[in-house]
PDB file of C-alpha atoms in Angstrom:
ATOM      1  CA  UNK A   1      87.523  81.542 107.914  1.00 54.00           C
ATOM      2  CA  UNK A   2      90.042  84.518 108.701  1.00 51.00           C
ATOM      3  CA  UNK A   3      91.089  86.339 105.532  1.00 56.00           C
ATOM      4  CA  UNK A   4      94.640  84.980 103.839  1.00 62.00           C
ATOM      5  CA  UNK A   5      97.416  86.705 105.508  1.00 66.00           C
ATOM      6  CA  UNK A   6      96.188  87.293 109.162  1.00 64.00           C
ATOM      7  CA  UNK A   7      96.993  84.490 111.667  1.00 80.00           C
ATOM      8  CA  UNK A   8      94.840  83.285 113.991  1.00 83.00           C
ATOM      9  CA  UNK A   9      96.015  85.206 116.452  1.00 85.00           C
ATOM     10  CA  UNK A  10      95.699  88.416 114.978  1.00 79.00           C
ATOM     11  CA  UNK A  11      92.276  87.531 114.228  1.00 80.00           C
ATOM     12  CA  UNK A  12      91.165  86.641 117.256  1.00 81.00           C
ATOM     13  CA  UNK A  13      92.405  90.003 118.520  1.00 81.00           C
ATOM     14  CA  UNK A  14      90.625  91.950 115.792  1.00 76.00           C
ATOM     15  CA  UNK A  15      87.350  89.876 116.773  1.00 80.00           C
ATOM     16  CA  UNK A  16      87.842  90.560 120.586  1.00 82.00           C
ATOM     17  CA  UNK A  17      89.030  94.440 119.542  1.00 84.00           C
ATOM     18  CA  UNK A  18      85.525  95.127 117.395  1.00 86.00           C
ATOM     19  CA  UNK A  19      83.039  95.110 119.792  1.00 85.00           C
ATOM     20  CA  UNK A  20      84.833  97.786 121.874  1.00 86.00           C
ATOM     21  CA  UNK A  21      85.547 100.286 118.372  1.00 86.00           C
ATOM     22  CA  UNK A  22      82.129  99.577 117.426  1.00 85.00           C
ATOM     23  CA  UNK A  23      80.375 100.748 120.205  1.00 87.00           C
ATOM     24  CA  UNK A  24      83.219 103.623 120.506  1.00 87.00           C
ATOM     25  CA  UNK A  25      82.350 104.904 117.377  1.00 85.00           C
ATOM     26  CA  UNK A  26      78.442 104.164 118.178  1.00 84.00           C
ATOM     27  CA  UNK A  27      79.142 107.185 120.755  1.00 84.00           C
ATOM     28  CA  UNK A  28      81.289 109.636 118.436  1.00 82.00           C
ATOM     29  CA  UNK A  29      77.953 109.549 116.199  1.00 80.00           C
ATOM     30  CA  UNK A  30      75.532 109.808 118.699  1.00 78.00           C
ATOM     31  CA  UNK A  31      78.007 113.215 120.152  1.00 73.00           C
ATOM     32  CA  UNK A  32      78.163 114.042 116.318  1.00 70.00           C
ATOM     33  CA  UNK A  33      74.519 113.808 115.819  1.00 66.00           C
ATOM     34  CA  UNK A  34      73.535 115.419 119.097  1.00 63.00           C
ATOM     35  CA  UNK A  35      76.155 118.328 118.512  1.00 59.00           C
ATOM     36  CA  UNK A  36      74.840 119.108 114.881  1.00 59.00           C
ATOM     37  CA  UNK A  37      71.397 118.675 116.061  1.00 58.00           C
ATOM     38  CA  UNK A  38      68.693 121.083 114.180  1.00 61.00           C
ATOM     39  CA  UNK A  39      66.149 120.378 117.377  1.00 63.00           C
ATOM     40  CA  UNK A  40      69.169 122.919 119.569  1.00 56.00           C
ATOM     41  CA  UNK A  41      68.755 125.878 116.984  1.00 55.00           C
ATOM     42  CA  UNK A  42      64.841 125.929 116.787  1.00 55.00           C
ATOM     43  CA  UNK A  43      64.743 127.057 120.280  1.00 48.00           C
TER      44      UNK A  43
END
């Protein structure tokens, strides 16, 4: 049940949109962790 206030239009844009941000920001924190890494100082 889509939250009062967003059509079901809009919803099923955010639903098809989600996936795609999700796994966009999946890859800014693996960059994020990778770049602030302790394992690249030890060397």
């Amino acid at each position: 049940m889509p939250p009062h206030g967003i059509s079901k239009d809009a919803s099923n844009r955010l639903q098809s949109a989600f996936p795609e941000m999700l796994s966009q920001w999946l890859d800014d924190q693996k960059s994020l962790t990778f770049c602030t890494s302790p394992e690249l100082y030890d060397n």
